[in-house]
Amino acid sequence: MKNLVITDKDISHSLFKNSVVVNLNNIHYSSCTGGLECMRCEGACYFKDDMSLISQWMNDCQLIIYVTRIKYGCFDIPFKKMIERLIVNREPYYTMVEGETCHLGISQLKKKLLVIGYGDASEEEKKIFKDLLDDSTLGFSYSSVDAYFCEEYELEDTLHTFGGVDHV
Amino acid sequence: MSKVLLLCSGLKHTQEFVNPFLKRLEVYLSSHCDCVDVRNIVTFDERTFFEYDQVVFVFSTSMDSIPSSTLEIFQKLENQNKNNAEIYALIACDEFETEKCDLSARILEQWCIKENLKFKGSLKIGSMFFIMKTISSFVVANHIKAFAQKIIKHQDVHMRMTLLNERTFMKHANKYWNKEIRKKQKERKKL
């Protein structure tokens, strides 16, 4: 399985040649309704759309890159909606990890997560976002979670810096 | 006497999980306030936001943070008159630790800072799926009552409530999911 780049903005595909680049503006996916039907039905989501495939890919690939706008210290709406659909990749039962209760991820394949957040975010918002990443990856087998921030106008340069990171 | 909006801003089907808390809060507030309006993501009209003195966001966390439906409400309110309303939050999470609600509260606070609104605090409830089915439901009711009183008095509030201990949580939680999964399997067999 190739690596996966998920973005909420048009980016150059040539920067990530070893990855599948998913632009959230170009795919069709419904918003999660939070009814937790998927957890009751062994990970089968009620909606059959592009997210069915993407959530499967996310279990199988070893490097995931998010390119997202940050607002109030959180993912922006399209990205947040996509993340909410990833609940299918969680087990319903609770487990204690690092002294906290959480849902384990279905896939225990070691993977890396790199997040490039752009937008006009304050220091506090960046801190909240980093804490959010720490919390939301608990129970999943991420070997590393890294976050980098830039202004929207710097995004192209920042992506050039990270271009080729998926070759490793 | 003030006008209060209870805004159930969670994802569509999570509203059934927070309803027991919302109903109690509504009852306590109704006896002391002129007007308590209960809205959800469908019935909420952002053009009326300025009419309220106090707004209580009621939601359950979604993938460890604020639900996208609440972010959508923030977006709708961006260019609306907000009249310096006081903002409170009742946040519930399914895990044992109420700390899982902290990020949502911090995000809500950031929104308040950007929009020049007064964030007055929150009540965080853990183990939301089954806490009202245990003996702790009485304690939750007391906490909600105390939370309502703080809202009525326009005071800051930082409260949290969960099950007694992790052992009780694990017992109830995994029993809850076993039951839910079995129920679903039976439904499927019937079909």
Coordinates of C-alpha atoms in Angstrom, one line a residue:
Chain A
M1 CA 0.0 0.0 0.0
K2 CA 1.2 3.5 -0.9
N3 CA 1.4 6.3 1.6
L4 CA -1.6 8.6 2.0
V5 CA -1.7 12.3 1.7
I6 CA -5.1 13.9 2.7
T7 CA -5.5 17.6 2.0
D8 CA -8.2 20.2 2.1
K9 CA -6.4 22.4 -0.5
D10 CA -5.1 21.8 -4.0
I11 CA -1.5 20.8 -3.8
S12 CA 1.0 19.6 -6.3
H13 CA 0.9 15.8 -6.7
S14 CA 4.5 15.8 -7.9
L15 CA 5.7 16.5 -4.4
F16 CA 4.4 13.2 -3.1
K17 CA 5.1 10.7 -5.8
N18 CA 4.9 7.6 -3.6
S19 CA 1.6 8.5 -2.1
V20 CA -2.1 8.6 -3.0
V21 CA -3.1 12.3 -2.7
V22 CA -6.7 12.7 -1.6
N23 CA -8.1 16.2 -1.9
L24 CA -11.2 16.4 0.3
N25 CA -12.8 18.9 -2.1
N26 CA -12.8 16.3 -4.9
I27 CA -14.3 13.4 -3.1
H28 CA -17.8 12.6 -2.0
Y29 CA -18.4 11.8 1.6
S30 CA -21.3 12.2 4.0
S31 CA -21.0 13.6 7.5
C32 CA -20.9 11.2 10.4
T33 CA -24.2 11.2 12.3
G34 CA -22.6 9.9 15.5
G35 CA -25.1 7.1 16.0
L36 CA -22.2 4.6 16.4
E37 CA -23.9 2.0 14.2
C38 CA -20.4 1.1 12.8
M39 CA -19.2 0.2 16.3
R40 CA -22.2 -2.1 16.7
C41 CA -21.8 -3.7 13.3
E42 CA -18.0 -4.6 13.4
G43 CA -16.9 -1.5 11.6
A44 CA -19.5 -1.4 8.8
C45 CA -20.4 2.2 8.2
Y46 CA -24.0 3.0 7.1
F47 CA -22.7 5.3 4.4
K48 CA -21.2 3.8 1.3
D49 CA -19.1 6.5 -0.3
D50 CA -15.4 7.5 -0.9
M51 CA -14.6 7.3 2.8
S52 CA -15.2 3.6 2.8
L53 CA -12.1 3.2 0.8
I54 CA -10.1 5.9 2.4
S55 CA -10.7 4.6 6.0
Q56 CA -9.5 1.2 4.7
W57 CA -6.4 2.7 3.2
M58 CA -5.6 4.5 6.5
N59 CA -5.4 1.1 8.2
D60 CA -3.0 -0.3 5.6
C61 CA -0.5 2.4 4.9
Q62 CA 2.6 3.3 6.9
L63 CA 2.8 7.0 6.4
I64 CA -0.2 9.4 6.6
I65 CA 0.2 13.1 5.8
Y66 CA -2.5 15.6 6.6
V67 CA -2.5 19.0 5.1
T68 CA -5.2 21.0 6.9
R69 CA -6.3 24.5 7.8
I70 CA -6.4 25.1 11.5
K71 CA -9.2 27.0 13.1
Y72 CA -9.6 27.7 16.9
G73 CA -6.9 25.0 17.5
C74 CA -8.9 22.3 15.7
F75 CA -9.1 20.9 12.1
D76 CA -11.3 22.9 9.8
I77 CA -14.8 21.6 9.0
P78 CA -14.1 19.4 5.9
F79 CA -11.2 17.8 7.6
K80 CA -13.0 17.3 10.9
K81 CA -15.9 15.7 9.0
M82 CA -13.4 13.3 7.4
I83 CA -11.8 12.5 10.8
E84 CA -15.2 11.8 12.3
R85 CA -15.9 9.1 9.7
L86 CA -12.7 7.3 10.8
I87 CA -14.5 6.1 13.9
V88 CA -15.1 2.9 11.9
N89 CA -11.4 2.2 12.5
R90 CA -11.9 2.0 16.3
E91 CA -12.9 -0.9 18.4
P92 CA -16.0 -0.4 20.5
Y93 CA -14.5 -1.8 23.7
Y94 CA -12.4 0.2 26.0
T95 CA -8.8 -0.5 27.0
M96 CA -6.4 1.2 29.4
V97 CA -3.5 2.8 27.6
E98 CA -0.9 4.9 29.5
G99 CA -3.4 4.9 32.4
E100 CA -6.3 6.3 30.3
T101 CA -9.3 4.6 29.0
C102 CA -9.6 4.6 25.2
H103 CA -10.8 2.7 22.1
L104 CA -8.0 0.8 20.4
G105 CA -7.5 1.2 16.7
I106 CA -8.5 -1.9 14.6
S107 CA -5.2 -1.9 12.7
Q108 CA -2.1 -2.3 14.9
L109 CA 0.2 -1.7 11.9
K110 CA 2.9 0.7 12.9
K111 CA 2.5 4.0 11.1
K112 CA 3.7 7.6 11.1
L113 CA 1.5 10.7 11.0
L114 CA 2.7 14.0 9.7
V115 CA 0.4 17.0 10.0
I116 CA 1.0 20.2 8.2
G117 CA -1.3 22.8 9.6
Y118 CA -1.8 26.1 7.8
G119 CA -3.7 29.3 8.6
D120 CA -3.5 32.2 11.0
A121 CA -3.2 30.3 14.3
S122 CA -2.0 31.7 17.6
E123 CA 0.5 30.0 19.8
E124 CA -2.4 28.8 22.1
E125 CA -4.2 27.4 19.1
K126 CA -1.1 25.5 18.0
K127 CA -0.7 24.1 21.5
I128 CA -4.3 23.0 21.5
F129 CA -3.9 21.3 18.1
K130 CA -0.8 19.4 19.2
D131 CA -2.7 18.2 22.3
L132 CA -5.5 17.2 20.1
L133 CA -3.2 15.1 18.0
D134 CA -1.7 13.5 21.1
D135 CA -5.1 12.6 22.4
S136 CA -6.6 11.4 19.2
T137 CA -3.8 9.1 18.4
L138 CA -3.9 7.3 21.7
G139 CA -4.8 3.7 21.1
F140 CA -3.6 3.7 17.5
S141 CA -0.1 2.3 16.8
Y142 CA 1.6 5.5 15.6
S143 CA 5.3 5.3 15.9
S144 CA 5.6 9.1 15.5
V145 CA 3.2 12.0 15.3
D146 CA 4.6 15.3 14.1
A147 CA 3.0 18.6 13.5
Y148 CA 4.3 21.6 11.6
F149 CA 2.6 25.0 11.2
C150 CA 2.8 27.7 8.6
E151 CA 0.8 30.6 7.2
E152 CA -1.4 29.9 4.2
Y153 CA 0.9 31.8 1.8
E154 CA 3.9 29.7 3.1
L155 CA 2.1 26.4 2.4
E156 CA 3.6 25.8 -1.0
D157 CA 7.2 26.4 0.3
T158 CA 6.5 24.2 3.3
L159 CA 5.2 21.4 1.1
H160 CA 8.4 21.7 -1.0
T161 CA 10.4 21.1 2.2
F162 CA 8.4 18.0 2.9
G163 CA 8.2 16.8 -0.7
G164 CA 9.9 13.5 -1.0
V165 CA 9.3 12.6 2.7
D166 CA 7.2 9.7 1.4
H167 CA 10.2 8.1 -0.3
V168 CA 11.6 7.0 3.1
Chain B
M1 CA -34.0 37.4 34.7
S2 CA -32.3 36.5 31.4
K3 CA -33.0 34.7 28.2
V4 CA -31.1 31.4 27.9
L5 CA -30.4 29.3 24.8
L6 CA -29.7 25.6 25.3
L7 CA -28.0 24.7 22.0
C8 CA -27.6 21.0 21.4
S9 CA -24.8 21.3 19.0
G10 CA -23.5 17.7 18.7
L11 CA -23.8 15.4 15.7
K12 CA -27.3 14.4 14.7
H13 CA -27.6 11.1 16.5
T14 CA -25.4 11.9 19.5
Q15 CA -28.3 14.1 20.7
E16 CA -29.9 11.0 22.2
F17 CA -26.9 10.5 24.4
V18 CA -26.9 14.0 25.9
N19 CA -30.7 14.3 26.1
P20 CA -30.9 13.1 29.7
F21 CA -28.5 15.8 30.8
L22 CA -30.2 18.5 28.6
K23 CA -33.7 17.7 29.9
R24 CA -32.5 18.1 33.5
L25 CA -30.7 21.3 32.8
E26 CA -33.8 22.7 31.0
V27 CA -36.0 21.8 34.0
Y28 CA -33.7 23.5 36.5
L29 CA -33.2 26.6 34.4
S30 CA -36.9 26.9 33.4
S31 CA -37.9 27.5 37.0
H32 CA -35.7 30.5 37.4
C33 CA -35.4 32.1 33.9
D34 CA -37.8 34.2 31.9
C35 CA -37.2 32.2 28.8
V36 CA -35.3 28.9 28.1
D37 CA -35.1 28.1 24.5
V38 CA -33.9 24.6 23.4
R39 CA -32.5 24.3 19.9
N40 CA -30.4 21.8 18.0
I41 CA -28.3 21.9 14.8
V42 CA -31.4 21.7 12.7
T43 CA -33.7 24.2 14.5
F44 CA -31.0 26.7 15.4
D45 CA -31.3 30.0 13.6
E46 CA -28.0 32.0 13.8
R47 CA -29.9 35.3 13.2
T48 CA -31.5 35.1 16.6
F49 CA -28.3 34.5 18.5
F50 CA -28.0 38.1 19.6
E51 CA -31.4 37.8 21.5
Y52 CA -29.9 35.6 24.2
D53 CA -28.0 36.7 27.3
Q54 CA -26.6 33.3 27.9
V55 CA -25.9 30.4 25.6
V56 CA -25.2 26.8 26.8
F57 CA -23.6 24.6 24.2
V58 CA -24.5 21.0 24.9
F59 CA -22.7 18.3 23.0
S60 CA -20.7 15.1 23.3
T61 CA -17.1 14.9 22.1
S62 CA -16.5 13.5 18.7
M63 CA -13.2 11.8 17.9
D64 CA -11.7 13.4 21.1
S65 CA -12.6 17.0 20.2
I66 CA -15.4 19.4 19.4
P67 CA -17.9 18.0 16.8
S68 CA -18.0 19.3 13.3
S69 CA -21.6 20.4 13.7
T70 CA -20.5 22.8 16.4
L71 CA -17.7 24.1 14.2
E72 CA -20.4 24.7 11.5
I73 CA -22.4 26.7 14.1
F74 CA -19.3 28.8 14.7
Q75 CA -19.0 29.4 11.0
K76 CA -22.6 30.4 10.6
L77 CA -22.2 32.9 13.5
E78 CA -19.1 34.5 12.0
N79 CA -20.8 37.5 10.5
Q80 CA -23.8 37.7 12.9
N81 CA -24.4 40.1 15.8
K82 CA -23.6 38.2 19.0
N83 CA -24.4 40.8 21.7
N84 CA -21.7 39.7 24.2
A85 CA -23.6 36.7 25.3
E86 CA -22.2 34.6 28.1
I87 CA -21.1 31.2 26.9
Y88 CA -21.3 28.0 28.9
A89 CA -20.8 24.4 27.9
L90 CA -22.1 21.0 29.0
I91 CA -19.7 18.5 27.4
A92 CA -20.0 14.8 27.7
C93 CA -17.6 12.0 26.6
D94 CA -17.9 8.3 26.6
E95 CA -14.6 7.6 28.2
F96 CA -14.0 7.5 32.0
E97 CA -11.8 10.5 32.2
T98 CA -13.5 13.9 32.0
E99 CA -10.2 15.3 30.8
K100 CA -11.2 14.0 27.4
C101 CA -13.6 17.0 27.3
D102 CA -10.9 19.5 28.0
L103 CA -9.8 20.0 24.4
S104 CA -13.4 20.8 23.3
A105 CA -13.7 23.3 26.1
R106 CA -10.4 24.9 25.1
I107 CA -11.5 25.1 21.5
L108 CA -14.8 26.7 22.5
E109 CA -12.8 29.2 24.6
Q110 CA -10.7 30.1 21.7
W111 CA -13.8 30.8 19.6
C112 CA -15.1 33.0 22.4
I113 CA -11.8 35.0 22.5
K114 CA -11.9 35.5 18.8
E115 CA -15.6 36.6 18.8
N116 CA -15.3 38.7 22.0
L117 CA -17.7 36.5 23.9
K118 CA -17.4 35.7 27.6
F119 CA -16.6 32.0 28.2
K120 CA -17.9 31.3 31.7
G121 CA -16.9 27.7 32.0
S122 CA -18.3 24.2 31.6
L123 CA -19.7 21.0 33.2
K124 CA -17.8 17.9 31.9
I125 CA -19.4 14.5 32.2
G126 CA -17.6 11.3 31.6
S127 CA -19.0 7.7 31.0
M128 CA -22.0 9.3 29.2
F129 CA -23.4 6.1 27.8
F130 CA -24.3 4.5 31.0
I131 CA -23.7 7.0 33.9
M132 CA -27.5 7.7 34.1
K133 CA -28.1 4.0 34.4
T134 CA -26.0 3.7 37.5
I135 CA -26.3 4.9 41.1
S136 CA -24.1 7.9 40.0
S137 CA -27.2 9.4 38.2
F138 CA -28.2 11.1 41.4
V139 CA -24.8 12.7 41.7
V140 CA -25.0 13.8 38.0
A141 CA -28.4 15.4 38.7
N142 CA -27.0 17.3 41.6
H143 CA -24.1 18.5 39.5
I144 CA -26.4 19.6 36.7
K145 CA -28.5 21.5 39.3
A146 CA -25.4 23.2 40.7
F147 CA -24.4 24.0 37.1
A148 CA -27.8 25.5 36.4
Q149 CA -27.6 27.7 39.6
K150 CA -24.2 29.0 38.4
I151 CA -25.7 29.9 35.1
I152 CA -28.7 31.7 36.8
K153 CA -26.2 33.7 39.0
H154 CA -24.0 34.5 36.0
Q155 CA -21.0 32.9 37.8
D156 CA -18.0 31.1 36.4
V157 CA -18.2 27.4 36.7
H158 CA -15.7 24.5 36.3
M159 CA -17.3 21.2 37.2
R160 CA -16.7 17.6 36.2
M161 CA -18.4 14.3 37.0
T162 CA -17.8 10.7 36.1
L163 CA -18.3 7.2 37.5
L164 CA -16.8 6.2 40.8
N165 CA -13.7 4.5 39.6
E166 CA -12.1 2.9 36.5
R167 CA -13.0 -0.6 37.6
T168 CA -16.7 0.2 37.7
F169 CA -16.3 2.0 34.4
M170 CA -14.7 -0.9 32.6
K171 CA -17.3 -3.3 34.0
H172 CA -20.2 -1.2 32.8
A173 CA -18.6 0.0 29.6
N174 CA -17.7 -3.4 28.1
K175 CA -21.1 -4.8 29.3
Y176 CA -22.8 -2.0 27.5
W177 CA -21.0 -2.7 24.2
N178 CA -21.6 -6.5 24.5
K179 CA -25.3 -5.8 24.9
E180 CA -25.4 -3.3 22.0
I181 CA -23.5 -5.6 19.6
R182 CA -25.7 -8.6 20.6
K183 CA -28.8 -6.5 20.0
K184 CA -27.6 -5.5 16.6
Q185 CA -26.8 -9.1 15.7
K186 CA -30.3 -10.2 16.7
E187 CA -31.8 -7.5 14.5
R188 CA -29.7 -8.6 11.6
K189 CA -30.7 -12.2 12.0
K190 CA -34.4 -11.2 12.0
L191 CA -33.9 -9.4 8.7

